[in-house]
PDB file of N, CA and C in Angstrom:
ATOM      1  N   MET E   1      12.986  13.721   0.260  1.00 54.00           N
ATOM      2  CA  MET E   1      12.208  14.912   0.041  1.00 54.00           C
ATOM      3  C   MET E   1      12.927  15.837  -0.923  1.00 54.00           C
ATOM      4  N   VAL E   2      12.153  16.603  -1.622  1.00 54.00           N
ATOM      5  CA  VAL E   2      12.661  17.575  -2.573  1.00 54.00           C
ATOM      6  C   VAL E   2      12.452  18.953  -1.970  1.00 54.00           C
ATOM      7  N   ARG E   3      13.463  19.780  -2.069  1.00 56.00           N
ATOM      8  CA  ARG E   3      13.336  21.141  -1.542  1.00 56.00           C
ATOM      9  C   ARG E   3      12.698  22.037  -2.602  1.00 56.00           C
ATOM     10  N   GLY E   4      11.748  22.809  -2.194  1.00 55.00           N
ATOM     11  CA  GLY E   4      11.094  23.750  -3.094  1.00 55.00           C
ATOM     12  C   GLY E   4      10.771  25.015  -2.344  1.00 55.00           C
ATOM     13  N   GLN E   5      10.045  25.895  -2.975  1.00 65.00           N
ATOM     14  CA  GLN E   5       9.638  27.118  -2.311  1.00 65.00           C
ATOM     15  C   GLN E   5       8.821  26.761  -1.083  1.00 65.00           C
ATOM     16  N   GLY E   6       9.148  27.369   0.020  1.00 63.00           N
ATOM     17  CA  GLY E   6       8.384  27.142   1.231  1.00 63.00           C
ATOM     18  C   GLY E   6       8.839  25.929   2.024  1.00 63.00           C
ATOM     19  N   GLY E   7       9.932  25.300   1.647  1.00 63.00           N
ATOM     20  CA  GLY E   7      10.445  24.189   2.439  1.00 63.00           C
ATOM     21  C   GLY E   7      10.428  22.870   1.699  1.00 63.00           C
ATOM     22  N   PRO E   8      10.686  21.791   2.424  1.00 77.00           N
ATOM     23  CA  PRO E   8      10.776  20.478   1.783  1.00 77.00           C
ATOM     24  C   PRO E   8       9.430  20.014   1.232  1.00 77.00           C
ATOM     25  N   ARG E   9       9.496  19.291   0.112  1.00 90.00           N
ATOM     26  CA  ARG E   9       8.299  18.741  -0.511  1.00 90.00           C
ATOM     27  C   ARG E   9       8.495  17.254  -0.684  1.00 90.00           C
ATOM     28  N   LEU E  10       7.411  16.527  -0.746  1.00 95.00           N
ATOM     29  CA  LEU E  10       7.478  15.093  -0.978  1.00 95.00           C
ATOM     30  C   LEU E  10       7.811  14.820  -2.448  1.00 95.00           C
ATOM     31  N   SER E  11       8.551  13.762  -2.688  1.00 95.00           N
ATOM     32  CA  SER E  11       8.914  13.405  -4.058  1.00 95.00           C
ATOM     33  C   SER E  11       7.692  12.868  -4.803  1.00 95.00           C
ATOM     34  N   LYS E  12       7.773  12.842  -6.119  1.00 96.00           N
ATOM     35  CA  LYS E  12       6.668  12.319  -6.931  1.00 96.00           C
ATOM     36  C   LYS E  12       6.369  10.853  -6.623  1.00 96.00           C
ATOM     37  N   PRO E  13       7.390   9.975  -6.460  1.00 96.00           N
ATOM     38  CA  PRO E  13       7.080   8.589  -6.097  1.00 96.00           C
ATOM     39  C   PRO E  13       6.382   8.473  -4.734  1.00 96.00           C
ATOM     40  N   THR E  14       6.765   9.324  -3.782  1.00 97.00           N
ATOM     41  CA  THR E  14       6.120   9.300  -2.467  1.00 97.00           C
ATOM     42  C   THR E  14       4.669   9.748  -2.579  1.00 97.00           C
ATOM     43  N   LEU E  15       4.419  10.794  -3.334  1.00 97.00           N
ATOM     44  CA  LEU E  15       3.040  11.258  -3.535  1.00 97.00           C
ATOM     45  C   LEU E  15       2.198  10.185  -4.228  1.00 97.00           C
ATOM     46  N   LEU E  16       2.788   9.503  -5.194  1.00 98.00           N
ATOM     47  CA  LEU E  16       2.074   8.426  -5.879  1.00 98.00           C
ATOM     48  C   LEU E  16       1.768   7.292  -4.909  1.00 98.00           C
ATOM     49  N   SER E  17       2.714   6.936  -4.074  1.00 97.00           N
ATOM     50  CA  SER E  17       2.496   5.877  -3.091  1.00 97.00           C
ATOM     51  C   SER E  17       1.350   6.241  -2.155  1.00 97.00           C
ATOM     52  N   ILE E  18       1.290   7.487  -1.733  1.00 98.00           N
ATOM     53  CA  ILE E  18       0.198   7.953  -0.868  1.00 98.00           C
ATOM     54  C   ILE E  18      -1.137   7.819  -1.600  1.00 98.00           C
ATOM     55  N   GLU E  19      -1.169   8.195  -2.862  1.00 98.00           N
ATOM     56  CA  GLU E  19      -2.403   8.070  -3.652  1.00 98.00           C
ATOM     57  C   GLU E  19      -2.835   6.607  -3.767  1.00 98.00           C
ATOM     58  N   LEU E  20      -1.885   5.714  -4.049  1.00 98.00           N
ATOM     59  CA  LEU E  20      -2.200   4.292  -4.174  1.00 98.00           C
ATOM     60  C   LEU E  20      -2.666   3.710  -2.843  1.00 98.00           C
ATOM     61  N   ASP E  21      -2.020   4.112  -1.753  1.00 97.00           N
ATOM     62  CA  ASP E  21      -2.435   3.667  -0.421  1.00 97.00           C
ATOM     63  C   ASP E  21      -3.869   4.100  -0.129  1.00 97.00           C
ATOM     64  N   SER E  22      -4.215   5.330  -0.510  1.00 98.00           N
ATOM     65  CA  SER E  22      -5.570   5.786  -0.227  1.00 98.00           C
ATOM     66  C   SER E  22      -6.605   5.072  -1.078  1.00 98.00           C
ATOM     67  N   ILE E  23      -6.252   4.700  -2.303  1.00 98.00           N
ATOM     68  CA  ILE E  23      -7.175   3.905  -3.128  1.00 98.00           C
ATOM     69  C   ILE E  23      -7.414   2.552  -2.464  1.00 98.00           C
ATOM     70  N   CYS E  24      -6.346   1.917  -2.009  1.00 98.00           N
ATOM     71  CA  CYS E  24      -6.489   0.619  -1.330  1.00 98.00           C
ATOM     72  C   CYS E  24      -7.314   0.753  -0.058  1.00 98.00           C
ATOM     73  N   SER E  25      -7.016   1.752   0.750  1.00 97.00           N
ATOM     74  CA  SER E  25      -7.735   1.932   2.026  1.00 97.00           C
ATOM     75  C   SER E  25      -9.208   2.219   1.806  1.00 97.00           C
ATOM     76  N   ARG E  26      -9.493   3.070   0.843  1.00 98.00           N
ATOM     77  CA  ARG E  26     -10.883   3.441   0.559  1.00 98.00           C
ATOM     78  C   ARG E  26     -11.699   2.240   0.082  1.00 98.00           C
ATOM     79  N   ASN E  27     -11.018   1.272  -0.552  1.00 98.00           N
ATOM     80  CA  ASN E  27     -11.709   0.116  -1.136  1.00 98.00           C
ATOM     81  C   ASN E  27     -11.393  -1.200  -0.429  1.00 98.00           C
ATOM     82  N   ARG E  28     -10.895  -1.147   0.791  1.00 97.00           N
ATOM     83  CA  ARG E  28     -10.411  -2.352   1.469  1.00 97.00           C
ATOM     84  C   ARG E  28     -11.476  -3.434   1.624  1.00 97.00           C
ATOM     85  N   TYR E  29     -12.732  -3.076   1.716  1.00 98.00           N
ATOM     86  CA  TYR E  29     -13.796  -4.069   1.918  1.00 98.00           C
ATOM     87  C   TYR E  29     -14.554  -4.388   0.636  1.00 98.00           C
ATOM     88  N   THR E  30     -13.984  -4.096  -0.492  1.00 97.00           N
ATOM     89  CA  THR E  30     -14.665  -4.260  -1.776  1.00 97.00           C
ATOM     90  C   THR E  30     -15.032  -5.708  -2.077  1.00 97.00           C
ATOM     91  N   ALA E  31     -16.111  -5.862  -2.809  1.00 96.00           N
ATOM     92  CA  ALA E  31     -16.481  -7.174  -3.354  1.00 96.00           C
ATOM     93  C   ALA E  31     -16.089  -7.245  -4.827  1.00 96.00           C
ATOM     94  N   ASP E  32     -15.583  -6.129  -5.374  1.00 96.00           N
ATOM     95  CA  ASP E  32     -15.200  -6.045  -6.787  1.00 96.00           C
ATOM     96  C   ASP E  32     -13.770  -5.544  -6.921  1.00 96.00           C
ATOM     97  N   PRO E  33     -12.791  -6.411  -6.671  1.00 98.00           N
ATOM     98  CA  PRO E  33     -11.402  -5.951  -6.723  1.00 98.00           C
ATOM     99  C   PRO E  33     -10.930  -5.577  -8.126  1.00 98.00           C
ATOM    100  N   ALA E  34     -11.567  -6.075  -9.166  1.00 98.00           N
ATOM    101  CA  ALA E  34     -11.132  -5.760 -10.529  1.00 98.00           C
ATOM    102  C   ALA E  34     -11.179  -4.255 -10.786  1.00 98.00           C
ATOM    103  N   SER E  35     -12.231  -3.592 -10.341  1.00 98.00           N
ATOM    104  CA  SER E  35     -12.332  -2.149 -10.564  1.00 98.00           C
ATOM    105  C   SER E  35     -11.298  -1.389  -9.736  1.00 98.00           C
ATOM    106  N   VAL E  36     -10.985  -1.890  -8.558  1.00 98.00           N
ATOM    107  CA  VAL E  36      -9.965  -1.254  -7.722  1.00 98.00           C
ATOM    108  C   VAL E  36      -8.590  -1.400  -8.375  1.00 98.00           C
ATOM    109  N   ILE E  37      -8.281  -2.587  -8.869  1.00 98.00           N
ATOM    110  CA  ILE E  37      -6.997  -2.824  -9.527  1.00 98.00           C
ATOM    111  C   ILE E  37      -6.875  -1.970 -10.788  1.00 98.00           C
ATOM    112  N   ALA E  38      -7.956  -1.815 -11.520  1.00 98.00           N
ATOM    113  CA  ALA E  38      -7.936  -0.945 -12.701  1.00 98.00           C
ATOM    114  C   ALA E  38      -7.645   0.499 -12.295  1.00 98.00           C
ATOM    115  N   GLU E  39      -8.250   0.966 -11.207  1.00 98.00           N
ATOM    116  CA  GLU E  39      -8.004   2.321 -10.725  1.00 98.00           C
ATOM    117  C   GLU E  39      -6.548   2.483 -10.271  1.00 98.00           C
ATOM    118  N   LEU E  40      -6.016   1.467  -9.582  1.00 98.00           N
ATOM    119  CA  LEU E  40      -4.621   1.501  -9.139  1.00 98.00           C
ATOM    120  C   LEU E  40      -3.666   1.575 -10.330  1.00 98.00           C
ATOM    121  N   ARG E  41      -3.917   0.745 -11.333  1.00 98.00           N
ATOM    122  CA  ARG E  41      -3.048   0.739 -12.522  1.00 98.00           C
ATOM    123  C   ARG E  41      -3.107   2.071 -13.263  1.00 98.00           C
ATOM    124  N   ALA E  42      -4.302   2.632 -13.360  1.00 98.00           N
ATOM    125  CA  ALA E  42      -4.444   3.927 -14.036  1.00 98.00           C
ATOM    126  C   ALA E  42      -3.691   5.019 -13.274  1.00 98.00           C
ATOM    127  N   ALA E  43      -3.783   5.004 -11.962  1.00 98.00           N
ATOM    128  CA  ALA E  43      -3.095   6.010 -11.152  1.00 98.00           C
ATOM    129  C   ALA E  43      -1.585   5.853 -11.230  1.00 98.00           C
ATOM    130  N   ALA E  44      -1.105   4.607 -11.258  1.00 98.00           N
ATOM    131  CA  ALA E  44       0.335   4.347 -11.263  1.00 98.00           C
ATOM    132  C   ALA E  44       0.988   4.625 -12.607  1.00 98.00           C
ATOM    133  N   GLY E  45       0.227   4.508 -13.680  1.00 98.00           N
ATOM    134  CA  GLY E  45       0.807   4.713 -15.007  1.00 98.00           C
ATOM    135  C   GLY E  45       1.946   3.742 -15.240  1.00 98.00           C
ATOM    136  N   ASN E  46       3.097   4.262 -15.623  1.00 97.00           N
ATOM    137  CA  ASN E  46       4.243   3.393 -15.896  1.00 97.00           C
ATOM    138  C   ASN E  46       5.095   3.110 -14.657  1.00 97.00           C
ATOM    139  N   ARG E  47       4.695   3.580 -13.486  1.00 98.00           N
ATOM    140  CA  ARG E  47       5.460   3.356 -12.251  1.00 98.00           C
ATOM    141  C   ARG E  47       5.015   2.049 -11.576  1.00 98.00           C
ATOM    142  N   ILE E  48       5.255   0.941 -12.277  1.00 97.00           N
ATOM    143  CA  ILE E  48       4.860  -0.356 -11.739  1.00 97.00           C
ATOM    144  C   ILE E  48       5.667  -0.731 -10.510  1.00 97.00           C
ATOM    145  N   ASP E  49       6.854  -0.146 -10.348  1.00 98.00           N
ATOM    146  CA  ASP E  49       7.643  -0.386  -9.145  1.00 98.00           C
ATOM    147  C   ASP E  49       6.949   0.196  -7.918  1.00 98.00           C
ATOM    148  N   VAL E  50       6.429   1.406  -8.040  1.00 98.00           N
ATOM    149  CA  VAL E  50       5.715   2.036  -6.932  1.00 98.00           C
ATOM    150  C   VAL E  50       4.393   1.312  -6.689  1.00 98.00           C
ATOM    151  N   LEU E  51       3.729   0.889  -7.757  1.00 98.00           N
ATOM    152  CA  LEU E  51       2.485   0.119  -7.642  1.00 98.00           C
ATOM    153  C   LEU E  51       2.722  -1.170  -6.853  1.00 98.00           C
ATOM    154  N   ALA E  52       3.764  -1.906  -7.201  1.00 98.00           N
ATOM    155  CA  ALA E  52       4.070  -3.167  -6.508  1.00 98.00           C
ATOM    156  C   ALA E  52       4.391  -2.917  -5.038  1.00 98.00           C
ATOM    157  N   GLN E  53       5.189  -1.904  -4.770  1.00 98.00           N
ATOM    158  CA  GLN E  53       5.577  -1.619  -3.389  1.00 98.00           C
ATOM    159  C   GLN E  53       4.372  -1.216  -2.547  1.00 98.00           C
ATOM    160  N   ALA E  54       3.606  -0.248  -3.013  1.00 98.00           N
ATOM    161  CA  ALA E  54       2.473   0.262  -2.226  1.00 98.00           C
ATOM    162  C   ALA E  54       1.412  -0.813  -2.002  1.00 98.00           C
ATOM    163  N   THR E  55       1.047  -1.526  -3.057  1.00 98.00           N
ATOM    164  CA  THR E  55      -0.013  -2.530  -2.914  1.00 98.00           C
ATOM    165  C   THR E  55       0.472  -3.750  -2.145  1.00 98.00           C
ATOM    166  N   GLY E  56       1.755  -4.088  -2.294  1.00 98.00           N
ATOM    167  CA  GLY E  56       2.303  -5.223  -1.552  1.00 98.00           C
ATOM    168  C   GLY E  56       2.339  -4.964  -0.064  1.00 98.00           C
ATOM    169  N   ILE E  57       2.820  -3.797   0.321  1.00 98.00           N
ATOM    170  CA  ILE E  57       2.853  -3.458   1.745  1.00 98.00           C
ATOM    171  C   ILE E  57       1.430  -3.405   2.298  1.00 98.00           C
ATOM    172  N   PHE E  58       0.509  -2.818   1.545  1.00 98.00           N
ATOM    173  CA  PHE E  58      -0.891  -2.787   1.978  1.00 98.00           C
ATOM    174  C   PHE E  58      -1.420  -4.204   2.174  1.00 98.00           C
ATOM    175  N   ALA E  59      -1.230  -5.070   1.178  1.00 97.00           N
ATOM    176  CA  ALA E  59      -1.760  -6.440   1.240  1.00 97.00           C
ATOM    177  C   ALA E  59      -1.161  -7.219   2.399  1.00 97.00           C
ATOM    178  N   GLY E  60       0.132  -7.069   2.628  1.00 97.00           N
ATOM    179  CA  GLY E  60       0.768  -7.792   3.723  1.00 97.00           C
ATOM    180  C   GLY E  60       0.339  -7.294   5.085  1.00 97.00           C
ATOM    181  N   TYR E  61       0.195  -5.993   5.225  1.00 96.00           N
ATOM    182  CA  TYR E  61      -0.150  -5.401   6.512  1.00 96.00           C
ATOM    183  C   TYR E  61      -1.627  -5.578   6.856  1.00 96.00           C
ATOM    184  N   HIS E  62      -2.490  -5.437   5.872  1.00 96.00           N
ATOM    185  CA  HIS E  62      -3.930  -5.375   6.143  1.00 96.00           C
ATOM    186  C   HIS E  62      -4.685  -6.673   5.861  1.00 96.00           C
ATOM    187  N   ASP E  63      -3.994  -7.735   5.493  1.00 95.00           N
ATOM    188  CA  ASP E  63      -4.696  -8.975   5.165  1.00 95.00           C
ATOM    189  C   ASP E  63      -5.401  -9.548   6.390  1.00 95.00           C
ATOM    190  N   ASP E  64      -6.702  -9.704   6.298  1.00 96.00           N
ATOM    191  CA  ASP E  64      -7.504 -10.381   7.316  1.00 96.00           C
ATOM    192  C   ASP E  64      -8.796 -10.855   6.652  1.00 96.00           C
ATOM    193  N   GLN E  65      -9.677 -11.428   7.422  1.00 96.00           N
ATOM    194  CA  GLN E  65     -10.894 -12.004   6.836  1.00 96.00           C
ATOM    195  C   GLN E  65     -11.781 -10.968   6.152  1.00 96.00           C
ATOM    196  N   TYR E  66     -11.670  -9.716   6.537  1.00 97.00           N
ATOM    197  CA  TYR E  66     -12.523  -8.667   5.974  1.00 97.00           C
ATOM    198  C   TYR E  66     -11.959  -8.055   4.700  1.00 97.00           C
ATOM    199  N   THR E  67     -10.652  -8.096   4.552  1.00 97.00           N
ATOM    200  CA  THR E  67     -10.002  -7.467   3.400  1.00 97.00           C
ATOM    201  C   THR E  67      -9.474  -8.489   2.403  1.00 97.00           C
ATOM    202  N   ARG E  68      -9.673  -9.750   2.680  1.00 97.00           N
ATOM    203  CA  ARG E  68      -9.044 -10.811   1.890  1.00 97.00           C
ATOM    204  C   ARG E  68      -9.422 -10.768   0.411  1.00 97.00           C
ATOM    205  N   THR E  69     -10.625 -10.376   0.058  1.00 98.00           N
ATOM    206  CA  THR E  69     -11.009 -10.300  -1.351  1.00 98.00           C
ATOM    207  C   THR E  69     -10.048  -9.384  -2.105  1.00 98.00           C
ATOM    208  N   LEU E  70      -9.761  -8.220  -1.540  1.00 98.00           N
ATOM    209  CA  LEU E  70      -8.846  -7.286  -2.189  1.00 98.00           C
ATOM    210  C   LEU E  70      -7.408  -7.760  -2.094  1.00 98.00           C
ATOM    211  N   THR E  71      -6.956  -8.183  -0.919  1.00 97.00           N
ATOM    212  CA  THR E  71      -5.541  -8.528  -0.764  1.00 97.00           C
ATOM    213  C   THR E  71      -5.157  -9.731  -1.624  1.00 97.00           C
ATOM    214  N   GLU E  72      -6.034 -10.707  -1.745  1.00 97.00           N
ATOM    215  CA  GLU E  72      -5.735 -11.861  -2.608  1.00 97.00           C
ATOM    216  C   GLU E  72      -5.704 -11.454  -4.078  1.00 97.00           C
ATOM    217  N   ALA E  73      -6.611 -10.583  -4.481  1.00 98.00           N
ATOM    218  CA  ALA E  73      -6.631 -10.122  -5.869  1.00 98.00           C
ATOM    219  C   ALA E  73      -5.373  -9.310  -6.187  1.00 98.00           C
ATOM    220  N   LEU E  74      -4.948  -8.462  -5.265  1.00 98.00           N
ATOM    221  CA  LEU E  74      -3.728  -7.694  -5.480  1.00 98.00           C
ATOM    222  C   LEU E  74      -2.542  -8.631  -5.697  1.00 98.00           C
ATOM    223  N   GLN E  75      -2.440  -9.649  -4.850  1.00 97.00           N
ATOM    224  CA  GLN E  75      -1.314 -10.582  -4.955  1.00 97.00           C
ATOM    225  C   GLN E  75      -1.358 -11.383  -6.252  1.00 97.00           C
ATOM    226  N   ALA E  76      -2.546 -11.665  -6.741  1.00 98.00           N
ATOM    227  CA  ALA E  76      -2.680 -12.437  -7.976  1.00 98.00           C
ATOM    228  C   ALA E  76      -2.455 -11.586  -9.229  1.00 98.00           C
ATOM    229  N   GLU E  77      -2.745 -10.295  -9.146  1.00 97.00           N
ATOM    230  CA  GLU E  77      -2.770  -9.455 -10.347  1.00 97.00           C
ATOM    231  C   GLU E  77      -1.607  -8.480 -10.507  1.00 97.00           C
ATOM    232  N   ILE E  78      -0.927  -8.131  -9.442  1.00 97.00           N
ATOM    233  CA  ILE E  78       0.126  -7.108  -9.524  1.00 97.00           C
ATOM    234  C   ILE E  78       1.497  -7.794  -9.568  1.00 97.00           C
ATOM    235  N   ASP E  79       2.222  -7.584 -10.649  1.00 96.00           N
ATOM    236  CA  ASP E  79       3.558  -8.162 -10.792  1.00 96.00           C
ATOM    237  C   ASP E  79       4.535  -7.538  -9.798  1.00 96.00           C
ATOM    238  N   GLY E  80       5.423  -8.354  -9.250  1.00 96.00           N
ATOM    239  CA  GLY E  80       6.477  -7.869  -8.370  1.00 96.00           C
ATOM    240  C   GLY E  80       6.052  -7.573  -6.955  1.00 96.00           C
ATOM    241  N   ILE E  81       4.859  -7.984  -6.576  1.00 97.00           N
ATOM    242  CA  ILE E  81       4.300  -7.638  -5.280  1.00 97.00           C
ATOM    243  C   ILE E  81       4.835  -8.505  -4.127  1.00 97.00           C
ATOM    244  N   GLY E  82       5.324  -9.708  -4.446  1.00 95.00           N
ATOM    245  CA  GLY E  82       5.655 -10.700  -3.425  1.00 95.00           C
ATOM    246  C   GLY E  82       6.549 -10.236  -2.296  1.00 95.00           C
ATOM    247  N   ARG E  83       7.698  -9.656  -2.630  1.00 96.00           N
ATOM    248  CA  ARG E  83       8.612  -9.237  -1.557  1.00 96.00           C
ATOM    249  C   ARG E  83       8.032  -8.116  -0.720  1.00 96.00           C
ATOM    250  N   TRP E  84       7.171  -7.300  -1.316  1.00 98.00           N
ATOM    251  CA  TRP E  84       6.559  -6.192  -0.581  1.00 98.00           C
ATOM    252  C   TRP E  84       5.467  -6.684   0.358  1.00 98.00           C
ATOM    253  N   VAL E  85       4.809  -7.785   0.010  1.00 97.00           N
ATOM    254  CA  VAL E  85       3.838  -8.393   0.920  1.00 97.00           C
ATOM    255  C   VAL E  85       4.565  -8.805   2.197  1.00 97.00           C
ATOM    256  N   GLN E  86       5.746  -9.378   2.052  1.00 97.00           N
ATOM    257  CA  GLN E  86       6.544  -9.776   3.218  1.00 97.00           C
ATOM    258  C   GLN E  86       6.891  -8.573   4.086  1.00 97.00           C
ATOM    259  N   VAL E  87       7.228  -7.452   3.461  1.00 96.00           N
ATOM    260  CA  VAL E  87       7.532  -6.236   4.220  1.00 96.00           C
ATOM    261  C   VAL E  87       6.302  -5.814   5.025  1.00 96.00           C
ATOM    262  N   GLY E  88       5.129  -5.837   4.408  1.00 96.00           N
ATOM    263  CA  GLY E  88       3.902  -5.481   5.108  1.00 96.00           C
ATOM    264  C   GLY E  88       3.615  -6.416   6.272  1.00 96.00           C
ATOM    265  N   GLN E  89       3.825  -7.712   6.076  1.00 95.00           N
ATOM    266  CA  GLN E  89       3.617  -8.686   7.149  1.00 95.00           C
ATOM    267  C   GLN E  89       4.587  -8.443   8.298  1.00 95.00           C
ATOM    268  N   GLU E  90       5.840  -8.147   7.975  1.00 94.00           N
ATOM    269  CA  GLU E  90       6.828  -7.853   9.020  1.00 94.00           C
ATOM    270  C   GLU E  90       6.429  -6.610   9.809  1.00 94.00           C
ATOM    271  N   ARG E  91       5.968  -5.586   9.118  1.00 93.00           N
ATOM    272  CA  ARG E  91       5.556  -4.356   9.806  1.00 93.00           C
ATOM    273  C   ARG E  91       4.355  -4.601  10.705  1.00 93.00           C
ATOM    274  N   ARG E  92       3.437  -5.412  10.256  1.00 92.00           N
ATOM    275  CA  ARG E  92       2.259  -5.711  11.079  1.00 92.00           C
ATOM    276  C   ARG E  92       2.663  -6.441  12.358  1.00 92.00           C
ATOM    277  N   GLY E  93       3.695  -7.268  12.275  1.00 88.00           N
ATOM    278  CA  GLY E  93       4.141  -8.038  13.420  1.00 88.00           C
ATOM    279  C   GLY E  93       4.954  -7.262  14.451  1.00 88.00           C
ATOM    280  N   ARG E  94       5.349  -6.052  14.122  1.00 85.00           N
ATOM    281  CA  ARG E  94       6.137  -5.231  15.063  1.00 85.00           C
ATOM    282  C   ARG E  94       5.269  -4.722  16.194  1.00 85.00           C
ATOM    283  N   ASP E  95       5.934  -4.408  17.300  1.00 78.00           N
ATOM    284  CA  ASP E  95       5.238  -3.776  18.408  1.00 78.00           C
ATOM    285  C   ASP E  95       4.744  -2.400  17.978  1.00 78.00           C
ATOM    286  N   GLY E  96       3.660  -1.975  18.591  1.00 73.00           N
ATOM    287  CA  GLY E  96       3.103  -0.667  18.291  1.00 73.00           C
ATOM    288  C   GLY E  96       4.007   0.451  18.758  1.00 73.00           C
ATOM    289  N   HIS E  97       3.746   1.629  18.249  1.00 68.00           N
ATOM    290  CA  HIS E  97       4.506   2.806  18.656  1.00 68.00           C
ATOM    291  C   HIS E  97       3.935   3.299  19.967  1.00 68.00           C
ATOM    292  N   ALA E  98       4.780   3.361  20.968  1.00 69.00           N
ATOM    293  CA  ALA E  98       4.324   3.845  22.259  1.00 69.00           C
ATOM    294  C   ALA E  98       5.519   4.396  23.029  1.00 69.00           C
ATOM    295  N   THR E  99       5.227   5.226  23.999  1.00 71.00           N
ATOM    296  CA  THR E  99       6.278   5.735  24.862  1.00 71.00           C
ATOM    297  C   THR E  99       6.648   4.628  25.839  1.00 71.00           C
ATOM    298  N   PRO E 100       7.935   4.331  25.965  1.00 67.00           N
ATOM    299  CA  PRO E 100       8.343   3.275  26.896  1.00 67.00           C
ATOM    300  C   PRO E 100       7.934   3.616  28.333  1.00 67.00           C
ATOM    301  N   GLN E 101       7.503   2.611  29.045  1.00 71.00           N
ATOM    302  CA  GLN E 101       7.138   2.774  30.460  1.00 71.00           C
ATOM    303  C   GLN E 101       8.394   2.624  31.306  1.00 71.00           C
ATOM    304  N   THR E 102       8.580   3.525  32.253  1.00 66.00           N
ATOM    305  CA  THR E 102       9.764   3.431  33.119  1.00 66.00           C
ATOM    306  C   THR E 102       9.397   3.049  34.520  1.00 66.00           C
TER     307      THR E 102
END
């Protein structure tokens, strides 16, 4: 986080990741992934590292029969996404957040 007036602020890469995540989430059931990928690339600009990370984690975490059109297209079209897909898959496999039962 970056400190600014009024307290801590999110960094530019974090804000970009949030924007990319929301584009993916909003279009998760798309039948036209090309337009979604174009929107993602336009939003990311030259930050292809953030693009690969955000879309890879999304694709790995959210891949299922309903989102497969988008997740497969992301994996085919976004360079550097592979290791981030694995991160998303690992996160999906973790136990949910809950208060431990005593």
